[in-house]
Tab-separated table of C-alpha atoms in Angstrom:
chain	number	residue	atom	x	y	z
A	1	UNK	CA	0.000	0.000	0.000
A	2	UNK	CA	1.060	3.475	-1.230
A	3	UNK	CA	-0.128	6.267	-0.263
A	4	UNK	CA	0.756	10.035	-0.972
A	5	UNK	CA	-0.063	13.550	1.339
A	6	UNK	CA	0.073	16.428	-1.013
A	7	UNK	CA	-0.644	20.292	-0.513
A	8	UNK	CA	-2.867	22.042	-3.144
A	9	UNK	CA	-0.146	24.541	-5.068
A	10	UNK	CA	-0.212	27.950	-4.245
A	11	UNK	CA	1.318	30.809	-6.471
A	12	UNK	CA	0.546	32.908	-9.295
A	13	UNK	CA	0.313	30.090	-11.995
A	14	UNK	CA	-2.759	27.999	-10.325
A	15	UNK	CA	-6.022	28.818	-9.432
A	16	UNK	CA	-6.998	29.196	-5.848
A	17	UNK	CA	-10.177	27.324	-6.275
A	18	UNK	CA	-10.123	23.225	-6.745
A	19	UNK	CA	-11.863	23.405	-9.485
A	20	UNK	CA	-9.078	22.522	-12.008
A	21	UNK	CA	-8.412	19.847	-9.681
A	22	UNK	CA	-11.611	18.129	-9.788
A	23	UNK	CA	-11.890	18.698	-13.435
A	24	UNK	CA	-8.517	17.059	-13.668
A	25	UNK	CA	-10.142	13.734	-11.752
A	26	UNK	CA	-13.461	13.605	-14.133
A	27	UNK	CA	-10.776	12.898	-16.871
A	28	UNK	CA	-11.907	9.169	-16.879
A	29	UNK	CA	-15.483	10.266	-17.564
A	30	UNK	CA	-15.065	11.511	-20.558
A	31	UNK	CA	-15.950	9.015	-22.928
A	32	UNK	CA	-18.616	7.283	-20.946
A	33	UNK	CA	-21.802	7.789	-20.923
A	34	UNK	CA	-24.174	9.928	-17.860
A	35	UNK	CA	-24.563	6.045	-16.319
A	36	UNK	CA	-21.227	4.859	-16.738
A	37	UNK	CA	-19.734	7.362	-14.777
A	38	UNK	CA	-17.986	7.549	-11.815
A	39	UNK	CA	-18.671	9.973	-9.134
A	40	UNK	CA	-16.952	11.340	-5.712
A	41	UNK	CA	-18.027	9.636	-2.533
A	42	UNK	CA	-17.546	10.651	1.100
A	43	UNK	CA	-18.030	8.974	4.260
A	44	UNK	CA	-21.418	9.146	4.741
A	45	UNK	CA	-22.518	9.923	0.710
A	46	UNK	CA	-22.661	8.209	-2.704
A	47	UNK	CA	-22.397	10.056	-6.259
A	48	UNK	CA	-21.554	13.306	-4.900
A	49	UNK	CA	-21.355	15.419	-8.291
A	50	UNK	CA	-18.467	17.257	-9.639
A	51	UNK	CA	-20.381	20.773	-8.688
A	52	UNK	CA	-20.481	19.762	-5.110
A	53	UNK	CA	-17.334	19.118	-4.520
A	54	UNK	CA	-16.162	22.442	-6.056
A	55	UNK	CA	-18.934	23.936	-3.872
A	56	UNK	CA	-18.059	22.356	-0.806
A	57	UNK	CA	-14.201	23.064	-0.962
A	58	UNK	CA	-14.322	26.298	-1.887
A	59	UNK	CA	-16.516	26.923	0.637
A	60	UNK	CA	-15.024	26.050	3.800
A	61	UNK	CA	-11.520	28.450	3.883
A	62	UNK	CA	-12.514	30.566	6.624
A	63	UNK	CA	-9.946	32.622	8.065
A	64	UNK	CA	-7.272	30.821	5.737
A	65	UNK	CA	-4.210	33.341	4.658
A	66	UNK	CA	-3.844	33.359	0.548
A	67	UNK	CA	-0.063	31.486	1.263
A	68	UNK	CA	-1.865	28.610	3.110
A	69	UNK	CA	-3.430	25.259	1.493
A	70	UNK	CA	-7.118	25.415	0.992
A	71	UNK	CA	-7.132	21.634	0.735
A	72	UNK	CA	-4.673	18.477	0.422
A	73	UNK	CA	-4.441	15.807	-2.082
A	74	UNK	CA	-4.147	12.148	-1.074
A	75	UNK	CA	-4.023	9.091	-2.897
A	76	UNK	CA	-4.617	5.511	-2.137
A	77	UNK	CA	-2.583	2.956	-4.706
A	78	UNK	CA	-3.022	-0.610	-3.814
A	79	UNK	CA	-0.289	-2.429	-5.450
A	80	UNK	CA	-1.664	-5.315	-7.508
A	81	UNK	CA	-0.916	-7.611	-5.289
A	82	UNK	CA	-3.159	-6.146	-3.475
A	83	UNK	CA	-5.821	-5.445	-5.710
A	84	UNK	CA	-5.352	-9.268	-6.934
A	85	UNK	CA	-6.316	-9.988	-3.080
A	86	UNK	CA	-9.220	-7.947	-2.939
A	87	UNK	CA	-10.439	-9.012	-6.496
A	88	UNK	CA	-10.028	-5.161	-7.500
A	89	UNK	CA	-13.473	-4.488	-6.433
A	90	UNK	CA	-13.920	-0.852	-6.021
A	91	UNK	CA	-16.869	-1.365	-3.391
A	92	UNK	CA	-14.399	-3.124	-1.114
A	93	UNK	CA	-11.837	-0.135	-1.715
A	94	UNK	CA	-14.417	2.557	-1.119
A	95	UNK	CA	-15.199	0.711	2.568
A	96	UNK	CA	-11.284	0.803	2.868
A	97	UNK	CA	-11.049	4.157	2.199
A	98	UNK	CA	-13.655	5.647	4.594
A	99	UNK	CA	-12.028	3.093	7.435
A	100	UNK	CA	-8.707	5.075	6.132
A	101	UNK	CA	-10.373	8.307	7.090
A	102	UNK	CA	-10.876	7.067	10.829
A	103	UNK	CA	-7.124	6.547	10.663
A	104	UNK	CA	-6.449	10.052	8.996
A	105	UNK	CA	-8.192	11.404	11.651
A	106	UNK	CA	-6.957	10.092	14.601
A	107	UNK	CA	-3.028	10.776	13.737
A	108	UNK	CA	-4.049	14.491	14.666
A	109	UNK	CA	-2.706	15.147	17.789
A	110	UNK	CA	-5.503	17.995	18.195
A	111	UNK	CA	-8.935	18.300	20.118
A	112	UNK	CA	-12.330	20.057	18.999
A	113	UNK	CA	-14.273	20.965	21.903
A	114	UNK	CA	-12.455	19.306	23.777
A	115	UNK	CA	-12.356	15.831	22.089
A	116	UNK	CA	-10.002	14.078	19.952
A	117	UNK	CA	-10.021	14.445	16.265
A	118	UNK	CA	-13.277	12.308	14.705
A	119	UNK	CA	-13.614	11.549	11.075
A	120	UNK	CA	-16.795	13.036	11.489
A	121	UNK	CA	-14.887	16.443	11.568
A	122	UNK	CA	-12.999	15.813	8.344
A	123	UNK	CA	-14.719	17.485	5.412
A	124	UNK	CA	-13.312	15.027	2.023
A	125	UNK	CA	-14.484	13.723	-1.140
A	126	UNK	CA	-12.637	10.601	-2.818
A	127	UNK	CA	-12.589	9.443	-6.016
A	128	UNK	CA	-11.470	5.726	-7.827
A	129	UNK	CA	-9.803	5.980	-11.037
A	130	UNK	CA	-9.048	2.455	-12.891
A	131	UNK	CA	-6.352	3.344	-14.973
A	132	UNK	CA	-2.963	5.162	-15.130
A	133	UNK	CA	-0.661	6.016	-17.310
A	134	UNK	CA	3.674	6.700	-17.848
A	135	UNK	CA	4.478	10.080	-16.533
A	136	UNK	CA	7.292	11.725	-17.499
A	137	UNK	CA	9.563	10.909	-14.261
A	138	UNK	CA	9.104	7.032	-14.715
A	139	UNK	CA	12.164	4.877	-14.986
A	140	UNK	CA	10.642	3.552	-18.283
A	141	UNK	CA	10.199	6.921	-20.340
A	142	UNK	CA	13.196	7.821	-19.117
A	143	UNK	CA	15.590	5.346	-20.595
A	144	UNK	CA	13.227	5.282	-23.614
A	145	UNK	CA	13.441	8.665	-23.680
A	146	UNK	CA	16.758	8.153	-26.289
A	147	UNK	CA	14.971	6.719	-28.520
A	148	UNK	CA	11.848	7.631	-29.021
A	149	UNK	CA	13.376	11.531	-29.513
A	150	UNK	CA	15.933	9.664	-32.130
A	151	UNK	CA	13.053	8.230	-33.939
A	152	UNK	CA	10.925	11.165	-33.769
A	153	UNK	CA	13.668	12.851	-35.892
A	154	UNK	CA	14.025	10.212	-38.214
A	155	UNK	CA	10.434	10.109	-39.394
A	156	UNK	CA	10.558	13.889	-39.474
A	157	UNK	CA	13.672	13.448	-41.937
A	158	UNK	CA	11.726	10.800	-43.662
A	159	UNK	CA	8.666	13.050	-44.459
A	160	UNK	CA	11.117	15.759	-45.751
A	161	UNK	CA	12.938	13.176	-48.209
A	162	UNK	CA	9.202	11.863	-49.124
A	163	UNK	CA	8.309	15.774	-50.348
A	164	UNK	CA	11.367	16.172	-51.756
A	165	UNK	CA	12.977	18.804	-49.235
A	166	UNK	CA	15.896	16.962	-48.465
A	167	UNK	CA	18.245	14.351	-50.038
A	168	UNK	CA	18.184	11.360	-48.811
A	169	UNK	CA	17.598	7.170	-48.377
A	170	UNK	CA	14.075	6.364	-47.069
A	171	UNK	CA	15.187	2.910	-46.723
A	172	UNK	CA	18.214	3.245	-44.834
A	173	UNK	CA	16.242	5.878	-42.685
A	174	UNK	CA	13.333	3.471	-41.850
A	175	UNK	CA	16.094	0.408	-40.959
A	176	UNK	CA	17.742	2.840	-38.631
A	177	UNK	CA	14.110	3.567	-36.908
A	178	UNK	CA	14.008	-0.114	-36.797
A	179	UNK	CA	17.064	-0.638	-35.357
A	180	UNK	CA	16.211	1.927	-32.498
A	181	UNK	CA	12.932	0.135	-31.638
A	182	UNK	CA	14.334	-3.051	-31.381
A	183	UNK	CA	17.215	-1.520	-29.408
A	184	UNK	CA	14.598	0.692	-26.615
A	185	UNK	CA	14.656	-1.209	-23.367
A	186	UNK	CA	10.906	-0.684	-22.380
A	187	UNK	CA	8.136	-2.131	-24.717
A	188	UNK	CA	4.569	-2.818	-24.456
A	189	UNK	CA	3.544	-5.751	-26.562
A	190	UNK	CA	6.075	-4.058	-29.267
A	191	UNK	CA	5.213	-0.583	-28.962
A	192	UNK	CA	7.786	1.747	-26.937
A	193	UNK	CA	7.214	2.975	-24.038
A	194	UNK	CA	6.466	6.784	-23.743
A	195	UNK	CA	5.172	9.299	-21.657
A	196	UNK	CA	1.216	8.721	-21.632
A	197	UNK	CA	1.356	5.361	-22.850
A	198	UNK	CA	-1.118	2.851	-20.726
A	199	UNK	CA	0.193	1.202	-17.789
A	200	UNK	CA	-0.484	-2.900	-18.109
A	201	UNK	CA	-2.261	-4.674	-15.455
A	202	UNK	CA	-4.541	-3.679	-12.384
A	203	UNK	CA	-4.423	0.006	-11.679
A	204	UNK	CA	-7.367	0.709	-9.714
A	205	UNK	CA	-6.341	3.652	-6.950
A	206	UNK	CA	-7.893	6.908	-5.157
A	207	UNK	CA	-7.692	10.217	-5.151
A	208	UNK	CA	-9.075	12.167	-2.095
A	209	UNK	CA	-9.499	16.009	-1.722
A	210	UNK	CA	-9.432	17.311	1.838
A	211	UNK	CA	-10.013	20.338	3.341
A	212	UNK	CA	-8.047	22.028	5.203
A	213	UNK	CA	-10.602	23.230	7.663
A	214	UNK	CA	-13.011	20.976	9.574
A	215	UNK	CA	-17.012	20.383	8.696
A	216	UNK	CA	-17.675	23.721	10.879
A	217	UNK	CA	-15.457	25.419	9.034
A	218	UNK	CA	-13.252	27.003	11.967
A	219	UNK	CA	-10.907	24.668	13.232
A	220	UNK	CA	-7.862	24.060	10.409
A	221	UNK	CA	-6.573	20.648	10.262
A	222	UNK	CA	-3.103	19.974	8.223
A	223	UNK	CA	-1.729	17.010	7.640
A	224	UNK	CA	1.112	19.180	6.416
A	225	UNK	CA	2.152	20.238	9.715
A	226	UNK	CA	6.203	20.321	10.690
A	227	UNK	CA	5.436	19.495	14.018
A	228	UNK	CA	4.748	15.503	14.188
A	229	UNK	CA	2.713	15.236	17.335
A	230	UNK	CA	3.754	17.529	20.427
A	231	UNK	CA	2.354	19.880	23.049
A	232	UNK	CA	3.501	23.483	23.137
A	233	UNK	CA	2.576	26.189	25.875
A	234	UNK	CA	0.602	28.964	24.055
A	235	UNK	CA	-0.596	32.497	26.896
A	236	UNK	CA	-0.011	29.825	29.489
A	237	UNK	CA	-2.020	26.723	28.468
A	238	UNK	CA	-1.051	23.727	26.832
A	239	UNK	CA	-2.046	23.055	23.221
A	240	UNK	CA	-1.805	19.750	21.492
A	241	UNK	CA	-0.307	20.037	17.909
A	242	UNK	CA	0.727	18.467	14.990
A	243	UNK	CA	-0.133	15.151	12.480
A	244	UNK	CA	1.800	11.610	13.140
A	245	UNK	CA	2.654	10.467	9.130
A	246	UNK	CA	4.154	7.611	10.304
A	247	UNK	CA	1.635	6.660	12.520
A	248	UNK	CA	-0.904	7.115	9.822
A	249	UNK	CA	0.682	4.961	7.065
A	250	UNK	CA	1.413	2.286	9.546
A	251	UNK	CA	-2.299	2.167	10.783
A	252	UNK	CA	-3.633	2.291	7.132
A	253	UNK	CA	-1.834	-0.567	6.174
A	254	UNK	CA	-2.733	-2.337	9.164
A	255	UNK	CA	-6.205	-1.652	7.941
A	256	UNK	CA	-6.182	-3.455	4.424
A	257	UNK	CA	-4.402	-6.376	6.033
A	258	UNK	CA	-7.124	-6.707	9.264
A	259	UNK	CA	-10.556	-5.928	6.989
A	260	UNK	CA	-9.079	-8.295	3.830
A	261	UNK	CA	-7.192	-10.747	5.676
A	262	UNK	CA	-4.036	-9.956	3.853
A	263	UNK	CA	-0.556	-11.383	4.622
A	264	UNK	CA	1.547	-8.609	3.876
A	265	UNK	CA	5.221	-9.542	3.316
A	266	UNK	CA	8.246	-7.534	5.168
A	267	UNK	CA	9.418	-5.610	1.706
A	268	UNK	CA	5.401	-4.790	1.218
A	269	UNK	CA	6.145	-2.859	5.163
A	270	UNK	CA	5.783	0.828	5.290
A	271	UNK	CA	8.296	0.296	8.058
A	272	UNK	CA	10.768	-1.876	5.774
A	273	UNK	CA	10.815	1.001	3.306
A	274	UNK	CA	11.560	3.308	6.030
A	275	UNK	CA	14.609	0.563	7.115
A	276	UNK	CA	15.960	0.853	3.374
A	277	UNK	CA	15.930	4.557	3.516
A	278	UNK	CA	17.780	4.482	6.504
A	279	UNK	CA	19.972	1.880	6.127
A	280	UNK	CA	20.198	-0.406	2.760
A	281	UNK	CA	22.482	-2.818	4.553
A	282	UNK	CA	20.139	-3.518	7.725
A	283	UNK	CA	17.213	-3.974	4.809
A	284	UNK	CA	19.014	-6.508	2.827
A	285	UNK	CA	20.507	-8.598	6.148
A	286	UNK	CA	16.881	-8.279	7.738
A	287	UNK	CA	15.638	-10.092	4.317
A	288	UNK	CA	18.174	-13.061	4.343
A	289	UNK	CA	17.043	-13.406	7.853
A	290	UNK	CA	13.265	-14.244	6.708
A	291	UNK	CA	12.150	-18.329	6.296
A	292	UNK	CA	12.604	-19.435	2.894
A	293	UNK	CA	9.127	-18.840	1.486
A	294	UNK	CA	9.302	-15.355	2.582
A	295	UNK	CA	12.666	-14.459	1.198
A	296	UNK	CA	11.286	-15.387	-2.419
A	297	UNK	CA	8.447	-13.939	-2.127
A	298	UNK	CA	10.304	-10.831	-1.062
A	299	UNK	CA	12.838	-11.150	-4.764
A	300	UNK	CA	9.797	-11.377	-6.661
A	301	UNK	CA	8.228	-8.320	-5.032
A	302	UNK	CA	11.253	-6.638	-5.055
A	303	UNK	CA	11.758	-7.396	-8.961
A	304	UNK	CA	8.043	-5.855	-9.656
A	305	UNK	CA	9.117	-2.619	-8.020
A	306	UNK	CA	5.529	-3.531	-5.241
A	307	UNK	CA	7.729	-2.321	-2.470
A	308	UNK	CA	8.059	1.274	-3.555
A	309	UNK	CA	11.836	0.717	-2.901
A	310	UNK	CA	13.929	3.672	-5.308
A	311	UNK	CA	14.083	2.393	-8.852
A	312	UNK	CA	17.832	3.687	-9.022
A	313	UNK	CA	19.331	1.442	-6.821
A	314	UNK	CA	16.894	-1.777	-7.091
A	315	UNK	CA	18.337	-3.488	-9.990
A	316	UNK	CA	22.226	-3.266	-9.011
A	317	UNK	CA	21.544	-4.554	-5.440
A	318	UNK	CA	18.679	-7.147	-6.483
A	319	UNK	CA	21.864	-8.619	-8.658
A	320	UNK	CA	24.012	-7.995	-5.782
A	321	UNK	CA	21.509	-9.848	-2.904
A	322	UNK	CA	20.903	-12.746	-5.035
A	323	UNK	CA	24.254	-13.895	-5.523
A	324	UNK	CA	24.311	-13.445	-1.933
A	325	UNK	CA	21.237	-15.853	-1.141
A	326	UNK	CA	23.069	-18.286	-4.007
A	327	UNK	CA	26.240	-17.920	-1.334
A	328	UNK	CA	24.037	-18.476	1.733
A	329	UNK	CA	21.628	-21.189	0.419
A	330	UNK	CA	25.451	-22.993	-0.404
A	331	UNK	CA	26.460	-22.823	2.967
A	332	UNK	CA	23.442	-23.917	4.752
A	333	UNK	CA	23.372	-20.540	6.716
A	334	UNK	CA	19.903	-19.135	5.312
A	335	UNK	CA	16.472	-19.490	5.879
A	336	UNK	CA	15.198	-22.541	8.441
């Protein structure tokens, strides 16, 4: 499980209002039909309309400087493991996402009239979208990146010798395109890879937009915060402050694995990430540790990129800890 905190972007090139937001998450209704389409949800509500949501947002920034976030932007991305577990059935992410609320709210370490944070104070709207596709900043339009800006020159020289603009050997020039599509790393059944090309497989994820203030409207709630969960002294009384990340992605795993029964291996851990992050070596030694079973199911998840783990450095030290497991499995040491 993946899942993202964003602030909405303030400054003189975006719009203060969510509406380009929420237009940005209808994207996948465009082709569909008034029946087919998918709408926002909240806790409590079903089919909450594109209007609403604008309505609702913008509505609820009292007291809120112009430099501050009106809302924030989280998403939910089940890896497919996950969504293979669950069946991807979007009713069964929809309950998980409102029992992820409960956890949002309760890693604020505030109180509203004199209570903890409920998720009945937290004013969202969420929305599933069942398809992505390569952005820019993906490992695999990057190194395809090359060669798709090679060809795209090449059959721009071709159409110029075709009209006669340039000299030149439309043959040679379409074996050398041929050559460089053969050559790209990254293919999708024989088409490179490029930025808004479809991602394969089970994509089903979330997108929630939360306000900043509460459902009254006067009490602001940011998951943003610097401070992670602390007590200051404020004209002589103690205030509670601050939003526990870590607490929050650790509980909303814990979530998908208690409601859907899920066994989630160590490298699938919020917590391992945080280990490789910290300390590659300690990651790597805590895997050889695991029983058999575990440590390859751990390669395999670590060779579909499902743990989240920095694409950069996963295919040198995958190389590097299997010949290690091939030394350890040789010498008895590993795994029983």
């Amino acid at each position: 499980m993946y899942i993202t905190i964003s602030p909405q972007k303030i400054g003189p090139a975006f719009s203060s209002s969510v509406a380009d937001f929420v237009d940005y998450l209808e994207k996948e209704n465009t082709d569909r039909l008034p029946e087919a389409q998918e709408y926002f949800f909240n806790q409590t509500q079903e089919k909450i309309t594109r209007d609403q949501v604008i309505k609702e947002i913008d509505g609820n920034t009292a007291k809120l400087k112009t430099t501050e976030p009106r809302y924030y932007s989280l998403t939910i991305n089940p890896s497919q493991k996950e969504l293979q577990h669950i069946k991807n059935d979007p009713e069964k992410l929809k309950v998980y996402t409102r029992e992820v609320m409960k956890d949002y709210a309760a890693s604020f370490n505030r109180e509203i009239n004199g209570r903890p944070v409920q998720v009945s104070d937290i004013k969202y709207y969420a929305k599933i979208e069942f398809s992505r596709t390569f952005k820019e900043r993906d490992k695999e339009v990057r190194e395809n990146a090359p060669y798709n800006n090679k060809i795209a020159q090449l059959k721009n020289e071709l159409r110029k010798v075709q009209r006669g603009e340039i000299l030149g050997h439309p043959l040679n020039i379409r074996k050398e395109i041929l050559s460089l599509q053969r050559e790209a790393p990254h293919k999708i059944e024989g088409k490179l890879i490029d930025e808004g090309t479809p991602k394969q497989g089970n994509q089903t994820h979330l997108h929630l937009i939360v306000s900043r203030k509460d459902q009254s409207n006067t009490v602001s709630l940011s998951p943003g915060s610097k401070y992670k969960a602390s007590e200051v002294s404020l004209h002589g009384k103690i205030v509670k402050r601050g939003f526990d990340r870590d607490r929050f992605f650790e509980k909303a795993e814990k979530t998908f694995d208690q409601k859907f029964n899920y066994k989630r291996n160590f490298v699938e851990q919020y917590n391992a990430r945080k280990t490789y992050l910290q300390s590659p070596q300690k990651y790597y030694s805590m895997i050889l540790k695991l029983p058999t079973n575990e440590r390859k199911v751990a390669m395999g998840i670590l060779n579909t990129g499902v743990s989240k783990i920095p694409d950069a450095r996963i295919r040198f030290a995958v190389k590097q800890f299997q010949k290690a497991i091939e030394l350890g499995l040789k010498s008895s040491s590993i795994g029983y």
